[in-house]
Every structure is written in C-alpha cells, then in structure tokens.
Amino acid sequence: EYGGGLKVVTPNFEMYNCEVSNNVTGSSTGSAISFSNGSPIVKNSVFKFNENPALSSGANTSVSAQIEDNYFEGNNTTNNNRPQINMGPSGEGDSIRIINNTVIGNRDLTMVGGIAAASLVGVVNKIVIKGNTVKDNRYGITSLGNSSGYIVDNIIEDNNTENAPMNGGSGINLFSTNMIYLSNNQIRRNLWGITMQGTAQANLGSDD
C-alpha cells in the first residue's frame, strides 16, 4: 500500500491473498501491477484506489494472465480513459482468464472502464472472461482486435458513469474482434447492452 506499484518481469509471478491499494506511479507506470510476459497468477486479492489501473500488460507483449476471485474498486483515480483491468494480448499460448472477480467503479471517475482484454497491434489474443460482477464503471467489458474466446456468466450493470451514449457506456463492446461467444450474461442499466463495431464477430446463441 502507498507505494509505486510493482513492475513484474518474471513469467512465473504468483500472488495470493494480498492487498495492493493506494499506489501511485513509480516502479510501475501503467498500473499498480504491470506484467511483461508469461502466465502470471493473481488470486483472492484486493485492489483499491490506485492512481493507475489495477492490472495491465503491454500491447506488444504476450501475457496470458490468470486473474481469479479478486476485488477491484475505484482504481485509476487519475480518471483517464483506461479500465481497472487493462490487459493486452495473451499470445499463442494459454488464454487470458479473468474469472469470478468483482470490479466496482467510483461513479465520480467518469472515464474509467471495467475490464479490457485487447490486441491493438495484431498479436493473437485468446480470452475467457467469466463469472465477474462489473458495476458502476464507464463501460463493463471490452475486447478488440485479433481476439477470440468467451464472455460468459457475467453480471454487468450500471456502467454508465460518463452518461454520454456516443462515447461509450456499453455492457459489452466488441471492436473488430474475431469470433467471441457470449452466453448467460446479465446485462442491465448500462447505456448500451452489447455493441459491435468494425468487423467484430459474435455468437449470441447460434449452434452453427
């Protein structure tokens, strides 16, 4: 707490039952914990009121993080256009797994989203975003670029803090993704339910 965050350079990082709160820009500039490679594990931990997003990885790296059973609240207090969980691509190996987390926004931070798992520079991105509760952020869950996988069993509600429908506010947003399977999500009281932009592909129920 009250430090400069953690910059993780080992691929074998594991964190269990920890709290990372009230950190400012220091050792890590992109988030309270920034990952460089490998398959880091973060479980049963708490991330609150950090100056930057809670977790991140680079747009040109491959990080198949396993993020499970954590609590996130009010991160990115600088209120810039980044979500509390801001992951780059997984690479060709395992999927990014963001499972059974709670991501609660501060409604005064009108630019801060919930969860993003994206490929901005064409690197392969495989995702499993499952069983999360995402509430009171600018938007709920977004993926873009060379991404495929599953967004299932999430509760996504009241993600409308900016209150400007042409700027955001989606429960789930897909931008030029490959096929994403969407199933059994509860999506309510966001500015939009599910939005698809560019060449995004999604399966919302077809057996094909």
mmCIF file with all atom_site columns, C-alpha atoms in Angstrom:
data_model
loop_
_atom_site.group_PDB
_atom_site.id
_atom_site.type_symbol
_atom_site.label_atom_id
_atom_site.label_alt_id
_atom_site.label_comp_id
_atom_site.label_asym_id
_atom_site.label_entity_id
_atom_site.label_seq_id
_atom_site.pdbx_PDB_ins_code
_atom_site.Cartn_x
_atom_site.Cartn_y
_atom_site.Cartn_z
_atom_site.occupancy
_atom_site.B_iso_or_equiv
_atom_site.pdbx_formal_charge
_atom_site.auth_seq_id
_atom_site.auth_comp_id
_atom_site.auth_asym_id
_atom_site.auth_atom_id
_atom_site.pdbx_PDB_model_num
ATOM 1   C CA . GLU A 1 1   ? 0.000   0.000   0.000   1.00 0.00 ? 1   GLU A CA 1
ATOM 2   C CA . TYR A 1 2   ? 1.023   3.644   -0.651  1.00 0.00 ? 2   TYR A CA 1
ATOM 3   C CA . GLY A 1 3   ? 3.959   2.649   -2.839  1.00 0.00 ? 3   GLY A CA 1
ATOM 4   C CA . GLY A 1 4   ? 4.894   2.931   -6.501  1.00 0.00 ? 4   GLY A CA 1
ATOM 5   C CA . GLY A 1 5   ? 3.358   -0.324  -7.681  1.00 0.00 ? 5   GLY A CA 1
ATOM 6   C CA . LEU A 1 6   ? 5.003   -3.491  -8.941  1.00 0.00 ? 6   LEU A CA 1
ATOM 7   C CA . LYS A 1 7   ? 6.663   -4.000  -12.316 1.00 0.00 ? 7   LYS A CA 1
ATOM 8   C CA . VAL A 1 8   ? 6.750   -7.747  -12.921 1.00 0.00 ? 8   VAL A CA 1
ATOM 9   C CA . VAL A 1 9   ? 9.428   -9.046  -15.314 1.00 0.00 ? 9   VAL A CA 1
ATOM 10  C CA . THR A 1 10  ? 9.365   -12.747 -14.403 1.00 0.00 ? 10  THR A CA 1
ATOM 11  C CA . PRO A 1 11  ? 6.926   -15.037 -16.256 1.00 0.00 ? 11  PRO A CA 1
ATOM 12  C CA . ASN A 1 12  ? 6.320   -17.120 -13.115 1.00 0.00 ? 12  ASN A CA 1
ATOM 13  C CA . PHE A 1 13  ? 4.752   -14.493 -10.867 1.00 0.00 ? 13  PHE A CA 1
ATOM 14  C CA . GLU A 1 14  ? 2.107   -15.673 -8.376  1.00 0.00 ? 14  GLU A CA 1
ATOM 15  C CA . MET A 1 15  ? 0.075   -13.552 -5.949  1.00 0.00 ? 15  MET A CA 1
ATOM 16  C CA . TYR A 1 16  ? -2.438  -14.908 -3.454  1.00 0.00 ? 16  TYR A CA 1
ATOM 17  C CA . ASN A 1 17  ? -4.414  -13.235 -0.646  1.00 0.00 ? 17  ASN A CA 1
ATOM 18  C CA . CYS A 1 18  ? -2.723  -9.827  -0.958  1.00 0.00 ? 18  CYS A CA 1
ATOM 19  C CA . GLU A 1 19  ? -3.853  -6.208  -0.995  1.00 0.00 ? 19  GLU A CA 1
ATOM 20  C CA . VAL A 1 20  ? -2.483  -3.642  -3.451  1.00 0.00 ? 20  VAL A CA 1
ATOM 21  C CA . SER A 1 21  ? -4.064  -0.255  -2.738  1.00 0.00 ? 21  SER A CA 1
ATOM 22  C CA . ASN A 1 22  ? -3.331  3.483   -2.879  1.00 0.00 ? 22  ASN A CA 1
ATOM 23  C CA . ASN A 1 23  ? -0.257  3.098   -5.087  1.00 0.00 ? 23  ASN A CA 1
ATOM 24  C CA . VAL A 1 24  ? 0.957   5.935   -7.312  1.00 0.00 ? 24  VAL A CA 1
ATOM 25  C CA . THR A 1 25  ? 3.072   5.985   -10.474 1.00 0.00 ? 25  THR A CA 1
ATOM 26  C CA . GLY A 1 26  ? 6.557   4.760   -9.581  1.00 0.00 ? 26  GLY A CA 1
ATOM 27  C CA . SER A 1 27  ? 8.206   1.428   -10.340 1.00 0.00 ? 27  SER A CA 1
ATOM 28  C CA . SER A 1 28  ? 5.171   0.664   -12.487 1.00 0.00 ? 28  SER A CA 1
ATOM 29  C CA . THR A 1 29  ? 3.858   3.412   -14.755 1.00 0.00 ? 29  THR A CA 1
ATOM 30  C CA . GLY A 1 30  ? 0.916   1.667   -16.422 1.00 0.00 ? 30  GLY A CA 1
ATOM 31  C CA . SER A 1 31  ? -0.879  0.143   -13.440 1.00 0.00 ? 31  SER A CA 1
ATOM 32  C CA . ALA A 1 32  ? -0.480  -0.877  -9.833  1.00 0.00 ? 32  ALA A CA 1
ATOM 33  C CA . ILE A 1 33  ? 0.930   -4.160  -11.181 1.00 0.00 ? 33  ILE A CA 1
ATOM 34  C CA . SER A 1 34  ? 2.214   -4.357  -14.772 1.00 0.00 ? 34  SER A CA 1
ATOM 35  C CA . PHE A 1 35  ? 3.126   -7.666  -16.409 1.00 0.00 ? 35  PHE A CA 1
ATOM 36  C CA . SER A 1 36  ? 5.717   -8.270  -19.122 1.00 0.00 ? 36  SER A CA 1
ATOM 37  C CA . ASN A 1 37  ? 5.412   -11.939 -20.159 1.00 0.00 ? 37  ASN A CA 1
ATOM 38  C CA . GLY A 1 38  ? 4.379   -15.430 -19.172 1.00 0.00 ? 38  GLY A CA 1
ATOM 39  C CA . SER A 1 39  ? 1.296   -16.567 -17.262 1.00 0.00 ? 39  SER A CA 1
ATOM 40  C CA . PRO A 1 40  ? 1.149   -14.617 -14.001 1.00 0.00 ? 40  PRO A CA 1
ATOM 41  C CA . ILE A 1 41  ? -1.431  -15.684 -11.421 1.00 0.00 ? 41  ILE A CA 1
ATOM 42  C CA . VAL A 1 42  ? -3.381  -13.231 -9.253  1.00 0.00 ? 42  VAL A CA 1
ATOM 43  C CA . LYS A 1 43  ? -5.983  -14.756 -6.919  1.00 0.00 ? 43  LYS A CA 1
ATOM 44  C CA . ASN A 1 44  ? -8.025  -13.798 -3.855  1.00 0.00 ? 44  ASN A CA 1
ATOM 45  C CA . SER A 1 45  ? -6.517  -10.320 -3.681  1.00 0.00 ? 45  SER A CA 1
ATOM 46  C CA . VAL A 1 46  ? -7.816  -6.750  -3.263  1.00 0.00 ? 46  VAL A CA 1
ATOM 47  C CA . PHE A 1 47  ? -7.024  -3.716  -5.431  1.00 0.00 ? 47  PHE A CA 1
ATOM 48  C CA . LYS A 1 48  ? -8.456  -0.364  -4.332  1.00 0.00 ? 48  LYS A CA 1
ATOM 49  C CA . PHE A 1 49  ? -7.931  3.329   -5.075  1.00 0.00 ? 49  PHE A CA 1
ATOM 50  C CA . ASN A 1 50  ? -4.707  3.014   -7.041  1.00 0.00 ? 50  ASN A CA 1
ATOM 51  C CA . GLU A 1 51  ? -3.686  6.050   -9.111  1.00 0.00 ? 51  GLU A CA 1
ATOM 52  C CA . ASN A 1 52  ? -3.437  3.887   -12.259 1.00 0.00 ? 52  ASN A CA 1
ATOM 53  C CA . PRO A 1 53  ? -5.428  0.824   -13.350 1.00 0.00 ? 53  PRO A CA 1
ATOM 54  C CA . ALA A 1 54  ? -5.020  -2.164  -11.069 1.00 0.00 ? 54  ALA A CA 1
ATOM 55  C CA . LEU A 1 55  ? -3.514  -4.614  -13.605 1.00 0.00 ? 55  LEU A CA 1
ATOM 56  C CA . SER A 1 56  ? -2.088  -4.210  -17.097 1.00 0.00 ? 56  SER A CA 1
ATOM 57  C CA . SER A 1 57  ? 0.176   -5.683  -19.754 1.00 0.00 ? 57  SER A CA 1
ATOM 58  C CA . GLY A 1 58  ? 1.709   -4.162  -22.857 1.00 0.00 ? 58  GLY A CA 1
ATOM 59  C CA . ALA A 1 59  ? 0.115   -4.010  -26.298 1.00 0.00 ? 59  ALA A CA 1
ATOM 60  C CA . ASN A 1 60  ? 3.131   -5.681  -27.939 1.00 0.00 ? 60  ASN A CA 1
ATOM 61  C CA . THR A 1 61  ? 3.793   -8.386  -25.328 1.00 0.00 ? 61  THR A CA 1
ATOM 62  C CA . SER A 1 62  ? 2.179   -11.785 -24.697 1.00 0.00 ? 62  SER A CA 1
ATOM 63  C CA . VAL A 1 63  ? 0.780   -12.252 -21.208 1.00 0.00 ? 63  VAL A CA 1
ATOM 64  C CA . SER A 1 64  ? -1.771  -14.990 -20.512 1.00 0.00 ? 64  SER A CA 1
ATOM 65  C CA . ALA A 1 65  ? -2.644  -13.809 -17.011 1.00 0.00 ? 65  ALA A CA 1
ATOM 66  C CA . GLN A 1 66  ? -4.883  -15.841 -14.702 1.00 0.00 ? 66  GLN A CA 1
ATOM 67  C CA . ILE A 1 67  ? -6.919  -13.297 -12.707 1.00 0.00 ? 67  ILE A CA 1
ATOM 68  C CA . GLU A 1 68  ? -9.406  -15.001 -10.398 1.00 0.00 ? 68  GLU A CA 1
ATOM 69  C CA . ASP A 1 69  ? -11.527 -14.273 -7.316  1.00 0.00 ? 69  ASP A CA 1
ATOM 70  C CA . ASN A 1 70  ? -10.230 -10.732 -6.749  1.00 0.00 ? 70  ASN A CA 1
ATOM 71  C CA . TYR A 1 71  ? -11.926 -7.499  -5.655  1.00 0.00 ? 71  TYR A CA 1
ATOM 72  C CA . PHE A 1 72  ? -11.297 -4.246  -7.554  1.00 0.00 ? 72  PHE A CA 1
ATOM 73  C CA . GLU A 1 73  ? -12.707 -0.878  -6.533  1.00 0.00 ? 73  GLU A CA 1
ATOM 74  C CA . GLY A 1 74  ? -12.121 2.712   -7.616  1.00 0.00 ? 74  GLY A CA 1
ATOM 75  C CA . ASN A 1 75  ? -8.807  2.189   -9.417  1.00 0.00 ? 75  ASN A CA 1
ATOM 76  C CA . ASN A 1 76  ? -7.373  4.697   -11.933 1.00 0.00 ? 76  ASN A CA 1
ATOM 77  C CA . THR A 1 77  ? -8.035  7.683   -9.705  1.00 0.00 ? 77  THR A CA 1
ATOM 78  C CA . THR A 1 78  ? -6.407  9.910   -12.339 1.00 0.00 ? 78  THR A CA 1
ATOM 79  C CA . ASN A 1 79  ? -9.667  9.359   -14.270 1.00 0.00 ? 79  ASN A CA 1
ATOM 80  C CA . ASN A 1 80  ? -8.156  8.859   -17.712 1.00 0.00 ? 80  ASN A CA 1
ATOM 81  C CA . ASN A 1 81  ? -9.547  6.610   -20.427 1.00 0.00 ? 81  ASN A CA 1
ATOM 82  C CA . ARG A 1 82  ? -8.298  3.268   -19.105 1.00 0.00 ? 82  ARG A CA 1
ATOM 83  C CA . PRO A 1 83  ? -10.177 0.445   -17.349 1.00 0.00 ? 83  PRO A CA 1
ATOM 84  C CA . GLN A 1 84  ? -9.442  -1.018  -13.938 1.00 0.00 ? 84  GLN A CA 1
ATOM 85  C CA . ILE A 1 85  ? -8.200  -4.245  -15.580 1.00 0.00 ? 85  ILE A CA 1
ATOM 86  C CA . ASN A 1 86  ? -6.331  -3.276  -18.755 1.00 0.00 ? 86  ASN A CA 1
ATOM 87  C CA . MET A 1 87  ? -4.813  -6.368  -20.374 1.00 0.00 ? 87  MET A CA 1
ATOM 88  C CA . GLY A 1 88  ? -3.024  -6.599  -23.699 1.00 0.00 ? 88  GLY A CA 1
ATOM 89  C CA . PRO A 1 89  ? -2.900  -9.806  -25.781 1.00 0.00 ? 89  PRO A CA 1
ATOM 90  C CA . SER A 1 90  ? -2.392  -13.335 -24.494 1.00 0.00 ? 90  SER A CA 1
ATOM 91  C CA . GLY A 1 91  ? -0.257  -14.541 -27.387 1.00 0.00 ? 91  GLY A CA 1
ATOM 92  C CA . GLU A 1 92  ? -0.462  -18.018 -28.938 1.00 0.00 ? 92  GLU A CA 1
ATOM 93  C CA . GLY A 1 93  ? -0.261  -19.902 -25.637 1.00 0.00 ? 93  GLY A CA 1
ATOM 94  C CA . ASP A 1 94  ? -2.945  -20.032 -22.944 1.00 0.00 ? 94  ASP A CA 1
ATOM 95  C CA . SER A 1 95  ? -5.925  -17.699 -22.761 1.00 0.00 ? 95  SER A CA 1
ATOM 96  C CA . ILE A 1 96  ? -6.161  -14.683 -20.516 1.00 0.00 ? 96  ILE A CA 1
ATOM 97  C CA . ARG A 1 97  ? -8.579  -15.852 -17.839 1.00 0.00 ? 97  ARG A CA 1
ATOM 98  C CA . ILE A 1 98  ? -10.484 -13.197 -15.902 1.00 0.00 ? 98  ILE A CA 1
ATOM 99  C CA . ILE A 1 99  ? -12.814 -15.241 -13.698 1.00 0.00 ? 99  ILE A CA 1
ATOM 100 C CA . ASN A 1 100 ? -15.062 -14.577 -10.681 1.00 0.00 ? 100 ASN A CA 1
ATOM 101 C CA . ASN A 1 101 ? -13.805 -11.073 -9.940  1.00 0.00 ? 101 ASN A CA 1
ATOM 102 C CA . THR A 1 102 ? -15.754 -8.083  -8.630  1.00 0.00 ? 102 THR A CA 1
ATOM 103 C CA . VAL A 1 103 ? -14.977 -4.783  -10.392 1.00 0.00 ? 103 VAL A CA 1
ATOM 104 C CA . ILE A 1 104 ? -16.715 -1.794  -8.792  1.00 0.00 ? 104 ILE A CA 1
ATOM 105 C CA . GLY A 1 105 ? -16.206 1.708   -10.168 1.00 0.00 ? 105 GLY A CA 1
ATOM 106 C CA . ASN A 1 106 ? -16.220 5.085   -8.464  1.00 0.00 ? 106 ASN A CA 1
ATOM 107 C CA . ARG A 1 107 ? -19.067 6.968   -10.136 1.00 0.00 ? 107 ARG A CA 1
ATOM 108 C CA . ASP A 1 108 ? -17.103 10.223  -9.874  1.00 0.00 ? 108 ASP A CA 1
ATOM 109 C CA . LEU A 1 109 ? -14.416 8.714   -12.163 1.00 0.00 ? 109 LEU A CA 1
ATOM 110 C CA . THR A 1 110 ? -16.389 9.130   -15.365 1.00 0.00 ? 110 THR A CA 1
ATOM 111 C CA . MET A 1 111 ? -13.679 7.927   -17.795 1.00 0.00 ? 111 MET A CA 1
ATOM 112 C CA . VAL A 1 112 ? -12.707 4.641   -16.115 1.00 0.00 ? 112 VAL A CA 1
ATOM 113 C CA . GLY A 1 113 ? -13.951 1.353   -17.597 1.00 0.00 ? 113 GLY A CA 1
ATOM 114 C CA . GLY A 1 114 ? -14.259 -2.088  -16.043 1.00 0.00 ? 114 GLY A CA 1
ATOM 115 C CA . ILE A 1 115 ? -12.368 -4.814  -17.958 1.00 0.00 ? 115 ILE A CA 1
ATOM 116 C CA . ALA A 1 116 ? -10.456 -4.702  -21.251 1.00 0.00 ? 116 ALA A CA 1
ATOM 117 C CA . ALA A 1 117 ? -8.582  -7.546  -22.937 1.00 0.00 ? 117 ALA A CA 1
ATOM 118 C CA . ALA A 1 118 ? -7.400  -6.325  -26.309 1.00 0.00 ? 118 ALA A CA 1
ATOM 119 C CA . SER A 1 119 ? -4.955  -6.797  -29.161 1.00 0.00 ? 119 SER A CA 1
ATOM 120 C CA . LEU A 1 120 ? -4.015  -3.377  -30.513 1.00 0.00 ? 120 LEU A CA 1
ATOM 121 C CA . VAL A 1 121 ? -1.118  -4.411  -32.772 1.00 0.00 ? 121 VAL A CA 1
ATOM 122 C CA . GLY A 1 122 ? -2.307  -7.716  -34.228 1.00 0.00 ? 122 GLY A CA 1
ATOM 123 C CA . VAL A 1 123 ? -0.876  -10.148 -31.649 1.00 0.00 ? 123 VAL A CA 1
ATOM 124 C CA . VAL A 1 124 ? -3.130  -13.183 -31.056 1.00 0.00 ? 124 VAL A CA 1
ATOM 125 C CA . ASN A 1 125 ? -5.429  -12.704 -28.062 1.00 0.00 ? 125 ASN A CA 1
ATOM 126 C CA . LYS A 1 126 ? -7.448  -15.542 -26.523 1.00 0.00 ? 126 LYS A CA 1
ATOM 127 C CA . ILE A 1 127 ? -9.806  -14.656 -23.690 1.00 0.00 ? 127 ILE A CA 1
ATOM 128 C CA . VAL A 1 128 ? -12.065 -16.257 -21.088 1.00 0.00 ? 128 VAL A CA 1
ATOM 129 C CA . ILE A 1 129 ? -13.972 -13.599 -19.137 1.00 0.00 ? 129 ILE A CA 1
ATOM 130 C CA . LYS A 1 130 ? -16.356 -15.480 -16.886 1.00 0.00 ? 130 LYS A CA 1
ATOM 131 C CA . GLY A 1 131 ? -18.406 -15.080 -13.732 1.00 0.00 ? 131 GLY A CA 1
ATOM 132 C CA . ASN A 1 132 ? -17.421 -11.487 -12.985 1.00 0.00 ? 132 ASN A CA 1
ATOM 133 C CA . THR A 1 133 ? -19.558 -8.722  -11.468 1.00 0.00 ? 133 THR A CA 1
ATOM 134 C CA . VAL A 1 134 ? -18.788 -5.407  -13.186 1.00 0.00 ? 134 VAL A CA 1
ATOM 135 C CA . LYS A 1 135 ? -20.664 -2.379  -11.879 1.00 0.00 ? 135 LYS A CA 1
ATOM 136 C CA . ASP A 1 136 ? -20.598 1.435   -11.853 1.00 0.00 ? 136 ASP A CA 1
ATOM 137 C CA . ASN A 1 137 ? -17.837 1.938   -14.419 1.00 0.00 ? 137 ASN A CA 1
ATOM 138 C CA . ARG A 1 138 ? -17.812 3.912   -17.676 1.00 0.00 ? 138 ARG A CA 1
ATOM 139 C CA . TYR A 1 139 ? -18.328 0.600   -19.528 1.00 0.00 ? 139 TYR A CA 1
ATOM 140 C CA . GLY A 1 140 ? -18.344 -3.035  -18.496 1.00 0.00 ? 140 GLY A CA 1
ATOM 141 C CA . ILE A 1 141 ? -16.229 -5.380  -20.648 1.00 0.00 ? 141 ILE A CA 1
ATOM 142 C CA . THR A 1 142 ? -14.483 -4.673  -23.952 1.00 0.00 ? 142 THR A CA 1
ATOM 143 C CA . SER A 1 143 ? -12.313 -6.618  -26.369 1.00 0.00 ? 143 SER A CA 1
ATOM 144 C CA . LEU A 1 144 ? -10.839 -5.553  -29.680 1.00 0.00 ? 144 LEU A CA 1
ATOM 145 C CA . GLY A 1 145 ? -8.521  -6.595  -32.448 1.00 0.00 ? 145 GLY A CA 1
ATOM 146 C CA . ASN A 1 146 ? -7.225  -10.115 -33.104 1.00 0.00 ? 146 ASN A CA 1
ATOM 147 C CA . SER A 1 147 ? -9.220  -11.559 -30.200 1.00 0.00 ? 147 SER A CA 1
ATOM 148 C CA . SER A 1 148 ? -11.343 -14.684 -29.804 1.00 0.00 ? 148 SER A CA 1
ATOM 149 C CA . GLY A 1 149 ? -12.872 -16.556 -26.894 1.00 0.00 ? 149 GLY A CA 1
ATOM 150 C CA . TYR A 1 150 ? -15.673 -16.399 -24.369 1.00 0.00 ? 150 TYR A CA 1
ATOM 151 C CA . ILE A 1 151 ? -17.504 -13.756 -22.346 1.00 0.00 ? 151 ILE A CA 1
ATOM 152 C CA . VAL A 1 152 ? -19.963 -15.757 -20.251 1.00 0.00 ? 152 VAL A CA 1
ATOM 153 C CA . ASP A 1 153 ? -21.848 -15.822 -16.940 1.00 0.00 ? 153 ASP A CA 1
ATOM 154 C CA . ASN A 1 154 ? -21.079 -12.203 -16.013 1.00 0.00 ? 154 ASN A CA 1
ATOM 155 C CA . ILE A 1 155 ? -23.260 -9.653  -14.203 1.00 0.00 ? 155 ILE A CA 1
ATOM 156 C CA . ILE A 1 156 ? -22.738 -6.307  -15.928 1.00 0.00 ? 156 ILE A CA 1
ATOM 157 C CA . GLU A 1 157 ? -24.823 -3.434  -14.600 1.00 0.00 ? 157 GLU A CA 1
ATOM 158 C CA . ASP A 1 158 ? -24.956 0.354   -14.157 1.00 0.00 ? 158 ASP A CA 1
ATOM 159 C CA . ASN A 1 159 ? -21.878 1.007   -16.290 1.00 0.00 ? 159 ASN A CA 1
ATOM 160 C CA . ASN A 1 160 ? -22.954 4.480   -17.359 1.00 0.00 ? 160 ASN A CA 1
ATOM 161 C CA . THR A 1 161 ? -20.873 6.952   -15.380 1.00 0.00 ? 161 THR A CA 1
ATOM 162 C CA . GLU A 1 162 ? -19.934 9.200   -18.308 1.00 0.00 ? 162 GLU A CA 1
ATOM 163 C CA . ASN A 1 163 ? -23.607 9.311   -19.377 1.00 0.00 ? 163 ASN A CA 1
ATOM 164 C CA . ALA A 1 164 ? -22.695 10.118  -23.000 1.00 0.00 ? 164 ALA A CA 1
ATOM 165 C CA . PRO A 1 165 ? -24.045 7.344   -25.259 1.00 0.00 ? 165 PRO A CA 1
ATOM 166 C CA . MET A 1 166 ? -21.928 8.293   -28.281 1.00 0.00 ? 166 MET A CA 1
ATOM 167 C CA . ASN A 1 167 ? -18.742 7.998   -26.195 1.00 0.00 ? 167 ASN A CA 1
ATOM 168 C CA . GLY A 1 168 ? -19.308 4.657   -24.501 1.00 0.00 ? 168 GLY A CA 1
ATOM 169 C CA . GLY A 1 169 ? -21.376 3.039   -21.816 1.00 0.00 ? 169 GLY A CA 1
ATOM 170 C CA . SER A 1 170 ? -21.652 -0.489  -23.242 1.00 0.00 ? 170 SER A CA 1
ATOM 171 C CA . GLY A 1 171 ? -22.225 -3.517  -21.093 1.00 0.00 ? 171 GLY A CA 1
ATOM 172 C CA . ILE A 1 172 ? -20.108 -5.470  -23.604 1.00 0.00 ? 172 ILE A CA 1
ATOM 173 C CA . ASN A 1 173 ? -18.276 -3.833  -26.513 1.00 0.00 ? 173 ASN A CA 1
ATOM 174 C CA . LEU A 1 174 ? -16.522 -5.726  -29.303 1.00 0.00 ? 174 LEU A CA 1
ATOM 175 C CA . PHE A 1 175 ? -14.410 -3.814  -31.833 1.00 0.00 ? 175 PHE A CA 1
ATOM 176 C CA . SER A 1 176 ? -13.127 -5.694  -34.913 1.00 0.00 ? 176 SER A CA 1
ATOM 177 C CA . THR A 1 177 ? -12.712 -8.936  -32.970 1.00 0.00 ? 177 THR A CA 1
ATOM 178 C CA . ASN A 1 178 ? -12.678 -12.467 -34.277 1.00 0.00 ? 178 ASN A CA 1
ATOM 179 C CA . MET A 1 179 ? -15.454 -14.746 -33.004 1.00 0.00 ? 179 MET A CA 1
ATOM 180 C CA . ILE A 1 180 ? -16.441 -14.100 -29.392 1.00 0.00 ? 180 ILE A CA 1
ATOM 181 C CA . TYR A 1 181 ? -19.028 -16.366 -27.755 1.00 0.00 ? 181 TYR A CA 1
ATOM 182 C CA . LEU A 1 182 ? -21.458 -14.532 -25.459 1.00 0.00 ? 182 LEU A CA 1
ATOM 183 C CA . SER A 1 183 ? -23.693 -16.589 -23.190 1.00 0.00 ? 183 SER A CA 1
ATOM 184 C CA . ASN A 1 184 ? -25.660 -16.301 -19.955 1.00 0.00 ? 184 ASN A CA 1
ATOM 185 C CA . ASN A 1 185 ? -24.589 -12.742 -19.135 1.00 0.00 ? 185 ASN A CA 1
ATOM 186 C CA . GLN A 1 186 ? -26.910 -10.481 -17.147 1.00 0.00 ? 186 GLN A CA 1
ATOM 187 C CA . ILE A 1 187 ? -26.666 -7.019  -18.705 1.00 0.00 ? 187 ILE A CA 1
ATOM 188 C CA . ARG A 1 188 ? -28.775 -4.205  -17.246 1.00 0.00 ? 188 ARG A CA 1
ATOM 189 C CA . ARG A 1 189 ? -28.917 -0.414  -16.832 1.00 0.00 ? 189 ARG A CA 1
ATOM 190 C CA . ASN A 1 190 ? -25.856 0.332   -18.946 1.00 0.00 ? 190 ASN A CA 1
ATOM 191 C CA . LEU A 1 191 ? -26.156 2.994   -21.675 1.00 0.00 ? 191 LEU A CA 1
ATOM 192 C CA . TRP A 1 192 ? -25.943 0.148   -24.218 1.00 0.00 ? 192 TRP A CA 1
ATOM 193 C CA . GLY A 1 193 ? -26.342 -3.606  -23.850 1.00 0.00 ? 193 GLY A CA 1
ATOM 194 C CA . ILE A 1 194 ? -23.993 -5.215  -26.393 1.00 0.00 ? 194 ILE A CA 1
ATOM 195 C CA . THR A 1 195 ? -22.314 -3.098  -29.086 1.00 0.00 ? 195 THR A CA 1
ATOM 196 C CA . MET A 1 196 ? -20.344 -4.370  -32.070 1.00 0.00 ? 196 MET A CA 1
ATOM 197 C CA . GLN A 1 197 ? -18.132 -2.106  -34.161 1.00 0.00 ? 197 GLN A CA 1
ATOM 198 C CA . GLY A 1 198 ? -15.962 -2.536  -37.224 1.00 0.00 ? 198 GLY A CA 1
ATOM 199 C CA . THR A 1 199 ? -15.631 -6.166  -38.293 1.00 0.00 ? 199 THR A CA 1
ATOM 200 C CA . ALA A 1 200 ? -16.488 -7.663  -34.895 1.00 0.00 ? 200 ALA A CA 1
ATOM 201 C CA . GLN A 1 201 ? -17.920 -11.179 -34.870 1.00 0.00 ? 201 GLN A CA 1
ATOM 202 C CA . ALA A 1 202 ? -20.017 -12.682 -32.077 1.00 0.00 ? 202 ALA A CA 1
ATOM 203 C CA . ASN A 1 203 ? -22.157 -15.721 -31.383 1.00 0.00 ? 203 ASN A CA 1
ATOM 204 C CA . LEU A 1 204 ? -25.107 -14.901 -29.122 1.00 0.00 ? 204 LEU A CA 1
ATOM 205 C CA . GLY A 1 205 ? -26.818 -18.263 -29.370 1.00 0.00 ? 205 GLY A CA 1
ATOM 206 C CA . SER A 1 206 ? -26.420 -19.959 -32.751 1.00 0.00 ? 206 SER A CA 1
ATOM 207 C CA . ASP A 1 207 ? -25.386 -23.613 -32.844 1.00 0.00 ? 207 ASP A CA 1
ATOM 208 C CA . ASP A 1 208 ? -23.545 -23.038 -36.143 1.00 0.00 ? 208 ASP A CA 1
#
